[in-house]
Amino acid sequence: MQNNTKNVFVSIIGRPNAGKSSLLNGLIGEKIAAVSAKPQTTRTKITGVLTKGEIQYVFMDTPGMHKSKNKLSEHMINAVNESISDVETVMLVVDCTKKISDTEKSLLYSIKSSKSKVILIINKIDLIENKDNLIKIISEYSNLYDFEEVIPVSALNGDGLDIIMDVLTKNAVDGPHYFPDDMLTDQPEKVVMAEIIREKALNNLNEEIPHGIAVTIESLNERDNRVGEAVLDIEAVIYCEKDSHKGIVIGKKGSMLRKIGEQARFELEEFFQIKVNLQCWVKVKGGWRNREGMIRNFGLSSK
């Protein structure tokens, strides 16, 4: 550990599709969280770590706050509530193209009982043509809560992220680096791999299927191919809840599964910097989102 080290722990909260995972990836400088236009892409608390000199920034990306519909939803909501109570700094990420909802009001009410500093991140400013509307949005949110800072950003374009880092640097406190300085995330390799595959499935499949999908990595094996290059063999299973969904995930003559696999393999090779041989299978686990044992097996339990 270095002398005079500092740390800052930050929870990223907000409603689904506000851009929390895109923001985390942008701040870390690497893609460690799945990103999709589908709601509730993030299912568990994902920790991202960035160490710059003496300061270690620890970000916790949380599931989008929503009404509980099943046992999986309950675990997701628990992850949000726990993250608010555990940290000194909270970033509430809001979508500037949407009106203030009961979700944001509920989150701010929850935060009031904590002693966390709250930074309002107004995301997707690239979608606002009339900047006068931005002033109105800032005013509406500021009437609800006394934020430490209000920062308009575009997580997609990287605009405003340097301002966030400057504010977080000021919030850093003396203390150890709790993670190795070269570490990007606390997620095990298998979880990162499964999330990459699930993201590709989310982005390619119909609306009614994605929430019922989970991915597990069944086996990993590194070997050298005939020309001496390292190759990572990955066997993954995509779980869905209905037989009819299985057919859609596989697609006509396996076309959809091949498409998901090809996109995932490309990103896996980019992330892990190794050639990848990916085999994907599809299985049915009916109603798994309401089965505690399955939720735990898939690594989605908040406990």
mmCIF file of C-alpha atoms in Angstrom:
data_model
loop_
_atom_site.group_PDB
_atom_site.id
_atom_site.type_symbol
_atom_site.label_atom_id
_atom_site.label_comp_id
_atom_site.label_asym_id
_atom_site.label_seq_id
_atom_site.Cartn_x
_atom_site.Cartn_y
_atom_site.Cartn_z
ATOM 1 C CA MET A 1 0.000 0.000 0.000
ATOM 2 C CA GLN A 2 1.230 3.522 -0.782
ATOM 3 C CA ASN A 3 1.643 6.183 1.877
ATOM 4 C CA ASN A 4 -1.092 8.840 2.139
ATOM 5 C CA THR A 5 -3.573 6.793 0.160
ATOM 6 C CA LYS A 6 -7.189 7.897 -0.205
ATOM 7 C CA ASN A 7 -10.451 6.275 -1.264
ATOM 8 C CA VAL A 8 -13.962 7.266 -2.216
ATOM 9 C CA PHE A 9 -16.922 4.868 -2.373
ATOM 10 C CA VAL A 10 -19.767 5.839 -4.692
ATOM 11 C CA SER A 11 -23.184 4.230 -5.276
ATOM 12 C CA ILE A 12 -24.789 4.798 -8.681
ATOM 13 C CA ILE A 13 -28.576 4.685 -8.390
ATOM 14 C CA GLY A 14 -31.579 5.590 -10.539
ATOM 15 C CA ARG A 15 -34.501 4.133 -12.423
ATOM 16 C CA PRO A 16 -34.069 1.571 -15.225
ATOM 17 C CA ASN A 17 -32.467 2.852 -18.446
ATOM 18 C CA ALA A 18 -31.171 6.080 -16.925
ATOM 19 C CA GLY A 19 -27.706 5.138 -18.156
ATOM 20 C CA LYS A 20 -26.079 3.981 -14.907
ATOM 21 C CA SER A 21 -24.063 1.140 -16.437
ATOM 22 C CA SER A 22 -22.913 3.296 -19.363
ATOM 23 C CA LEU A 23 -21.784 5.894 -16.839
ATOM 24 C CA LEU A 24 -19.866 3.284 -14.811
ATOM 25 C CA ASN A 25 -18.137 1.969 -17.931
ATOM 26 C CA GLY A 26 -17.241 5.516 -18.984
ATOM 27 C CA LEU A 27 -15.793 6.455 -15.597
ATOM 28 C CA ILE A 28 -13.759 3.246 -15.304
ATOM 29 C CA GLY A 29 -12.600 3.491 -18.916
ATOM 30 C CA GLU A 30 -13.469 -0.154 -19.574
ATOM 31 C CA LYS A 31 -16.731 -1.972 -20.220
ATOM 32 C CA ILE A 32 -17.426 -4.001 -17.081
ATOM 33 C CA ALA A 33 -21.239 -3.692 -16.891
ATOM 34 C CA ALA A 34 -23.764 -4.966 -19.427
ATOM 35 C CA VAL A 35 -25.521 -2.227 -21.377
ATOM 36 C CA SER A 36 -28.853 -2.629 -23.149
ATOM 37 C CA ALA A 37 -31.904 -0.584 -24.057
ATOM 38 C CA LYS A 38 -33.973 -3.200 -22.190
ATOM 39 C CA PRO A 39 -35.021 -2.265 -18.628
ATOM 40 C CA GLN A 40 -33.409 -4.049 -15.668
ATOM 41 C CA THR A 41 -30.296 -5.079 -17.563
ATOM 42 C CA THR A 42 -28.293 -4.786 -14.329
ATOM 43 C CA ARG A 43 -29.495 -7.392 -11.821
ATOM 44 C CA THR A 44 -26.896 -7.246 -9.066
ATOM 45 C CA LYS A 45 -24.552 -4.741 -7.484
ATOM 46 C CA ILE A 46 -21.473 -4.469 -9.724
ATOM 47 C CA THR A 47 -18.346 -2.897 -8.287
ATOM 48 C CA GLY A 48 -16.013 -0.996 -10.585
ATOM 49 C CA VAL A 49 -12.578 0.085 -9.379
ATOM 50 C CA LEU A 50 -10.372 2.882 -10.709
ATOM 51 C CA THR A 51 -7.057 3.728 -9.071
ATOM 52 C CA LYS A 52 -5.344 6.971 -10.094
ATOM 53 C CA GLY A 53 -2.225 7.747 -8.107
ATOM 54 C CA GLU A 54 -3.013 7.984 -4.407
ATOM 55 C CA ILE A 55 -6.805 7.802 -4.860
ATOM 56 C CA GLN A 56 -8.886 4.661 -5.364
ATOM 57 C CA TYR A 57 -12.408 5.277 -6.683
ATOM 58 C CA VAL A 58 -14.860 2.452 -5.960
ATOM 59 C CA PHE A 59 -18.147 2.600 -7.885
ATOM 60 C CA MET A 60 -21.178 0.421 -7.174
ATOM 61 C CA ASP A 61 -23.586 0.140 -10.089
ATOM 62 C CA THR A 62 -27.024 -0.977 -8.904
ATOM 63 C CA PRO A 63 -30.156 -2.390 -10.577
ATOM 64 C CA GLY A 64 -32.702 0.184 -11.727
ATOM 65 C CA MET A 65 -35.277 0.855 -8.986
ATOM 66 C CA HIS A 66 -38.663 -0.628 -9.921
ATOM 67 C CA LYS A 67 -41.739 -2.230 -8.404
ATOM 68 C CA SER A 68 -41.161 -5.781 -7.230
ATOM 69 C CA LYS A 69 -42.795 -8.392 -9.478
ATOM 70 C CA ASN A 70 -41.050 -11.569 -8.332
ATOM 71 C CA LYS A 71 -38.365 -12.856 -5.968
ATOM 72 C CA LEU A 72 -35.589 -11.765 -8.334
ATOM 73 C CA SER A 73 -37.002 -8.217 -8.250
ATOM 74 C CA GLU A 74 -36.922 -8.301 -4.441
ATOM 75 C CA HIS A 75 -33.220 -9.160 -4.494
ATOM 76 C CA MET A 76 -32.554 -6.358 -7.000
ATOM 77 C CA ILE A 77 -34.359 -3.789 -4.841
ATOM 78 C CA ASN A 78 -32.495 -4.994 -1.741
ATOM 79 C CA ALA A 79 -29.213 -4.424 -3.591
ATOM 80 C CA VAL A 80 -30.210 -0.792 -4.256
ATOM 81 C CA ASN A 81 -31.256 -0.108 -0.659
ATOM 82 C CA GLU A 82 -28.095 -1.664 0.760
ATOM 83 C CA SER A 83 -25.873 0.373 -1.535
ATOM 84 C CA ILE A 84 -27.442 3.647 -0.366
ATOM 85 C CA SER A 85 -26.768 2.934 3.301
ATOM 86 C CA ASP A 86 -23.176 1.745 2.788
ATOM 87 C CA VAL A 87 -21.394 4.712 1.187
ATOM 88 C CA GLU A 88 -20.364 8.329 1.695
ATOM 89 C CA THR A 89 -21.332 9.470 -1.815
ATOM 90 C CA VAL A 90 -24.404 8.650 -3.914
ATOM 91 C CA MET A 91 -24.852 9.572 -7.567
ATOM 92 C CA LEU A 92 -28.495 9.739 -8.623
ATOM 93 C CA VAL A 93 -28.556 9.284 -12.399
ATOM 94 C CA VAL A 94 -31.624 10.650 -14.193
ATOM 95 C CA ASP A 95 -32.656 10.663 -17.839
ATOM 96 C CA CYS A 96 -33.185 14.279 -18.928
ATOM 97 C CA THR A 97 -35.659 13.187 -21.628
ATOM 98 C CA LYS A 98 -38.085 11.845 -19.014
ATOM 99 C CA LYS A 99 -40.166 13.642 -16.382
ATOM 100 C CA ILE A 100 -39.421 13.206 -12.685
ATOM 101 C CA SER A 101 -41.079 9.972 -11.575
ATOM 102 C CA ASP A 102 -42.177 8.477 -8.276
ATOM 103 C CA THR A 103 -39.043 6.319 -8.507
ATOM 104 C CA GLU A 104 -36.715 9.313 -8.223
ATOM 105 C CA LYS A 105 -38.838 10.796 -5.439
ATOM 106 C CA SER A 106 -38.757 7.490 -3.547
ATOM 107 C CA LEU A 107 -34.977 7.182 -3.937
ATOM 108 C CA LEU A 108 -34.434 10.720 -2.657
ATOM 109 C CA TYR A 109 -36.703 9.994 0.303
ATOM 110 C CA SER A 110 -34.595 6.903 1.093
ATOM 111 C CA ILE A 111 -31.362 8.884 0.856
ATOM 112 C CA LYS A 112 -32.568 11.603 3.244
ATOM 113 C CA SER A 113 -32.231 9.240 6.208
ATOM 114 C CA SER A 114 -28.612 8.465 5.295
ATOM 115 C CA LYS A 115 -25.658 10.811 5.728
ATOM 116 C CA SER A 116 -24.467 10.377 2.149
ATOM 117 C CA LYS A 117 -23.492 13.285 -0.062
ATOM 118 C CA VAL A 118 -25.758 13.215 -3.109
ATOM 119 C CA ILE A 119 -24.647 14.234 -6.594
ATOM 120 C CA LEU A 120 -27.327 14.592 -9.276
ATOM 121 C CA ILE A 121 -26.167 13.317 -12.661
ATOM 122 C CA ILE A 122 -28.439 14.540 -15.443
ATOM 123 C CA ASN A 123 -27.686 12.105 -18.260
ATOM 124 C CA LYS A 124 -28.408 12.016 -22.017
ATOM 125 C CA ILE A 125 -27.951 15.776 -22.541
ATOM 126 C CA ASP A 126 -26.920 14.924 -26.109
ATOM 127 C CA LEU A 127 -30.640 14.306 -26.744
ATOM 128 C CA ILE A 128 -31.708 17.828 -25.671
ATOM 129 C CA GLU A 129 -31.874 20.329 -28.545
ATOM 130 C CA ASN A 130 -33.025 23.336 -26.517
ATOM 131 C CA LYS A 131 -30.570 23.850 -23.651
ATOM 132 C CA ASP A 132 -33.109 26.109 -21.864
ATOM 133 C CA ASN A 133 -34.972 22.875 -21.087
ATOM 134 C CA LEU A 134 -31.904 21.698 -19.169
ATOM 135 C CA ILE A 135 -32.114 24.695 -16.834
ATOM 136 C CA LYS A 136 -35.766 23.852 -16.163
ATOM 137 C CA ILE A 137 -34.894 20.200 -15.361
ATOM 138 C CA ILE A 138 -32.122 21.270 -12.969
ATOM 139 C CA SER A 139 -34.557 23.603 -11.206
ATOM 140 C CA GLU A 140 -37.231 20.895 -10.830
ATOM 141 C CA TYR A 141 -34.810 18.434 -9.232
ATOM 142 C CA SER A 142 -33.191 21.085 -7.043
ATOM 143 C CA ASN A 143 -36.620 21.874 -5.588
ATOM 144 C CA LEU A 144 -36.820 18.243 -4.398
ATOM 145 C CA TYR A 145 -33.390 17.935 -2.758
ATOM 146 C CA ASP A 146 -30.344 19.955 -1.771
ATOM 147 C CA PHE A 147 -27.760 18.225 -3.957
ATOM 148 C CA GLU A 148 -24.069 18.656 -3.308
ATOM 149 C CA GLU A 149 -23.520 19.027 -7.056
ATOM 150 C CA VAL A 150 -25.639 18.914 -10.215
ATOM 151 C CA ILE A 151 -23.698 17.675 -13.245
ATOM 152 C CA PRO A 152 -25.205 17.402 -16.760
ATOM 153 C CA VAL A 153 -23.493 14.632 -18.764
ATOM 154 C CA SER A 154 -23.689 12.412 -21.788
ATOM 155 C CA ALA A 155 -22.407 9.013 -20.673
ATOM 156 C CA LEU A 156 -22.666 7.891 -24.303
ATOM 157 C CA ASN A 157 -20.337 10.617 -25.589
ATOM 158 C CA GLY A 158 -18.208 10.970 -22.454
ATOM 159 C CA ASP A 159 -19.223 14.609 -21.947
ATOM 160 C CA GLY A 160 -19.026 15.804 -18.333
ATOM 161 C CA LEU A 161 -17.297 12.700 -16.943
ATOM 162 C CA ASP A 162 -14.164 14.717 -16.125
ATOM 163 C CA ILE A 163 -16.318 17.033 -13.981
ATOM 164 C CA ILE A 164 -17.691 14.028 -12.066
ATOM 165 C CA MET A 165 -14.151 12.794 -11.397
ATOM 166 C CA ASP A 166 -13.090 16.248 -10.138
ATOM 167 C CA VAL A 167 -16.001 16.296 -7.666
ATOM 168 C CA LEU A 168 -15.315 12.738 -6.478
ATOM 169 C CA THR A 169 -11.639 13.576 -6.013
ATOM 170 C CA LYS A 170 -12.668 16.309 -3.579
ATOM 171 C CA ASN A 171 -14.802 13.751 -1.711
ATOM 172 C CA ALA A 172 -11.935 11.258 -1.286
ATOM 173 C CA VAL A 173 -10.943 10.532 2.320
ATOM 174 C CA ASP A 174 -7.721 9.255 3.861
ATOM 175 C CA GLY A 175 -7.720 5.483 3.936
ATOM 176 C CA PRO A 176 -6.320 2.328 2.339
ATOM 177 C CA HIS A 177 -6.864 1.001 -1.158
ATOM 178 C CA TYR A 178 -9.221 -1.899 -0.518
ATOM 179 C CA PHE A 179 -8.630 -3.447 -3.955
ATOM 180 C CA PRO A 180 -5.425 -4.122 -5.913
ATOM 181 C CA ASP A 181 -4.461 -0.992 -7.875
ATOM 182 C CA ASP A 182 -4.708 -2.808 -11.223
ATOM 183 C CA MET A 183 -8.149 -4.279 -10.513
ATOM 184 C CA LEU A 184 -11.155 -3.072 -12.576
ATOM 185 C CA THR A 185 -14.016 -4.998 -10.973
ATOM 186 C CA ASP A 186 -14.803 -7.382 -8.133
ATOM 187 C CA GLN A 187 -16.766 -9.582 -10.530
ATOM 188 C CA PRO A 188 -15.220 -13.050 -11.095
ATOM 189 C CA GLU A 189 -14.156 -13.813 -14.665
ATOM 190 C CA LYS A 190 -17.055 -16.230 -15.135
ATOM 191 C CA VAL A 191 -19.575 -13.534 -14.155
ATOM 192 C CA VAL A 192 -18.056 -11.031 -16.592
ATOM 193 C CA MET A 193 -18.226 -13.668 -19.350
ATOM 194 C CA ALA A 194 -21.832 -14.564 -18.553
ATOM 195 C CA GLU A 195 -22.838 -10.880 -18.538
ATOM 196 C CA ILE A 196 -21.256 -10.280 -21.936
ATOM 197 C CA ILE A 197 -23.242 -13.193 -23.398
ATOM 198 C CA ARG A 198 -26.464 -12.069 -21.676
ATOM 199 C CA GLU A 199 -26.032 -8.535 -23.014
ATOM 200 C CA LYS A 200 -25.821 -9.842 -26.581
ATOM 201 C CA ALA A 201 -28.948 -11.935 -25.994
ATOM 202 C CA LEU A 202 -30.786 -8.899 -24.587
ATOM 203 C CA ASN A 203 -29.858 -6.789 -27.574
ATOM 204 C CA ASN A 204 -31.010 -9.367 -30.123
ATOM 205 C CA LEU A 205 -34.157 -10.872 -28.633
ATOM 206 C CA ASN A 206 -37.814 -9.881 -28.444
ATOM 207 C CA GLU A 207 -39.285 -7.786 -25.641
ATOM 208 C CA GLU A 208 -41.005 -10.613 -23.755
ATOM 209 C CA ILE A 209 -37.951 -12.892 -23.461
ATOM 210 C CA PRO A 210 -34.949 -10.989 -21.974
ATOM 211 C CA HIS A 211 -36.129 -10.697 -18.364
ATOM 212 C CA GLY A 212 -36.443 -14.476 -18.236
ATOM 213 C CA ILE A 213 -32.883 -15.115 -19.390
ATOM 214 C CA ALA A 214 -29.896 -16.082 -17.266
ATOM 215 C CA VAL A 215 -26.456 -17.243 -18.379
ATOM 216 C CA THR A 216 -23.990 -19.546 -16.642
ATOM 217 C CA ILE A 217 -20.466 -20.517 -17.634
ATOM 218 C CA GLU A 218 -20.250 -24.288 -17.355
ATOM 219 C CA SER A 219 -16.602 -24.788 -18.209
ATOM 220 C CA LEU A 220 -13.402 -22.863 -18.974
ATOM 221 C CA ASN A 221 -10.257 -24.317 -20.454
ATOM 222 C CA GLU A 222 -7.177 -22.542 -21.786
ATOM 223 C CA ARG A 223 -5.049 -24.392 -24.337
ATOM 224 C CA ASP A 224 -2.630 -23.771 -27.198
ATOM 225 C CA ASN A 225 -3.849 -24.329 -30.752
ATOM 226 C CA ARG A 226 -1.805 -25.930 -33.532
ATOM 227 C CA VAL A 227 0.223 -22.779 -34.175
ATOM 228 C CA GLY A 228 0.934 -22.183 -30.499
ATOM 229 C CA GLU A 229 -1.655 -19.437 -29.886
ATOM 230 C CA ALA A 230 -3.485 -19.433 -26.573
ATOM 231 C CA VAL A 231 -7.191 -20.237 -26.948
ATOM 232 C CA LEU A 232 -9.868 -20.044 -24.275
ATOM 233 C CA ASP A 233 -12.612 -22.661 -24.627
ATOM 234 C CA ILE A 234 -15.857 -21.453 -23.010
ATOM 235 C CA GLU A 235 -19.029 -23.505 -22.657
ATOM 236 C CA ALA A 236 -22.066 -21.434 -21.656
ATOM 237 C CA VAL A 237 -25.725 -22.206 -21.027
ATOM 238 C CA ILE A 238 -28.445 -19.645 -21.726
ATOM 239 C CA TYR A 239 -31.458 -20.390 -19.511
ATOM 240 C CA CYS A 240 -34.975 -19.265 -20.403
ATOM 241 C CA GLU A 241 -38.338 -19.856 -18.730
ATOM 242 C CA LYS A 242 -40.446 -21.408 -21.510
ATOM 243 C CA ASP A 243 -40.027 -23.983 -24.270
ATOM 244 C CA SER A 244 -41.425 -21.446 -26.741
ATOM 245 C CA HIS A 245 -38.682 -19.008 -25.683
ATOM 246 C CA LYS A 246 -36.019 -21.670 -26.236
ATOM 247 C CA GLY A 247 -37.000 -21.872 -29.896
ATOM 248 C CA ILE A 248 -36.736 -18.103 -30.274
ATOM 249 C CA VAL A 249 -33.328 -17.966 -28.557
ATOM 250 C CA ILE A 250 -32.027 -20.708 -30.872
ATOM 251 C CA GLY A 251 -33.686 -19.210 -33.961
ATOM 252 C CA LYS A 252 -34.308 -20.721 -37.379
ATOM 253 C CA LYS A 253 -31.633 -23.368 -37.999
ATOM 254 C CA GLY A 254 -29.708 -21.959 -35.023
ATOM 255 C CA SER A 255 -29.335 -18.495 -36.590
ATOM 256 C CA MET A 256 -30.142 -16.441 -33.473
ATOM 257 C CA LEU A 257 -27.881 -18.471 -31.183
ATOM 258 C CA ARG A 258 -25.045 -18.158 -33.717
ATOM 259 C CA LYS A 259 -25.554 -14.386 -33.893
ATOM 260 C CA ILE A 260 -25.499 -14.037 -30.094
ATOM 261 C CA GLY A 261 -22.449 -16.291 -29.896
ATOM 262 C CA GLU A 262 -20.498 -14.433 -32.591
ATOM 263 C CA GLN A 263 -21.128 -11.022 -31.013
ATOM 264 C CA ALA A 264 -20.237 -12.344 -27.553
ATOM 265 C CA ARG A 265 -17.067 -14.058 -28.791
ATOM 266 C CA PHE A 266 -15.830 -10.831 -30.390
ATOM 267 C CA GLU A 267 -16.294 -8.872 -27.155
ATOM 268 C CA LEU A 268 -14.853 -11.658 -24.988
ATOM 269 C CA GLU A 269 -11.699 -11.623 -27.119
ATOM 270 C CA GLU A 270 -11.469 -7.841 -26.793
ATOM 271 C CA PHE A 271 -11.945 -7.910 -23.018
ATOM 272 C CA PHE A 272 -9.712 -10.855 -22.130
ATOM 273 C CA GLN A 273 -7.176 -10.331 -24.939
ATOM 274 C CA ILE A 274 -7.179 -13.981 -25.959
ATOM 275 C CA LYS A 275 -8.684 -16.019 -28.797
ATOM 276 C CA VAL A 276 -12.015 -17.500 -27.706
ATOM 277 C CA ASN A 277 -13.837 -20.646 -28.771
ATOM 278 C CA LEU A 278 -17.388 -20.159 -27.449
ATOM 279 C CA GLN A 279 -20.054 -22.875 -27.360
ATOM 280 C CA CYS A 280 -23.554 -21.823 -26.247
ATOM 281 C CA TRP A 281 -26.413 -24.125 -25.282
ATOM 282 C CA VAL A 282 -30.016 -23.268 -24.400
ATOM 283 C CA LYS A 283 -31.983 -24.869 -21.556
ATOM 284 C CA VAL A 284 -35.395 -24.249 -19.953
ATOM 285 C CA LYS A 285 -35.839 -23.568 -16.213
ATOM 286 C CA GLY A 286 -39.510 -22.708 -15.744
ATOM 287 C CA GLY A 287 -40.250 -19.851 -13.339
ATOM 288 C CA TRP A 288 -36.673 -19.550 -12.114
ATOM 289 C CA ARG A 289 -37.134 -15.876 -11.176
ATOM 290 C CA ASN A 290 -39.413 -16.991 -8.332
ATOM 291 C CA ARG A 291 -37.148 -19.817 -7.131
ATOM 292 C CA GLU A 292 -34.672 -18.797 -4.432
ATOM 293 C CA GLY A 293 -32.383 -21.746 -5.159
ATOM 294 C CA MET A 294 -32.087 -20.839 -8.846
ATOM 295 C CA ILE A 295 -31.594 -17.136 -8.087
ATOM 296 C CA ARG A 296 -28.756 -18.103 -5.754
ATOM 297 C CA ASN A 297 -27.267 -20.531 -8.297
ATOM 298 C CA PHE A 298 -27.217 -17.808 -10.931
ATOM 299 C CA GLY A 299 -25.365 -15.498 -8.515
ATOM 300 C CA LEU A 300 -28.250 -13.030 -8.351
ATOM 301 C CA SER A 301 -29.079 -13.220 -4.648
ATOM 302 C CA SER A 302 -28.666 -10.011 -2.640
ATOM 303 C CA LYS A 303 -27.945 -12.063 0.481
#
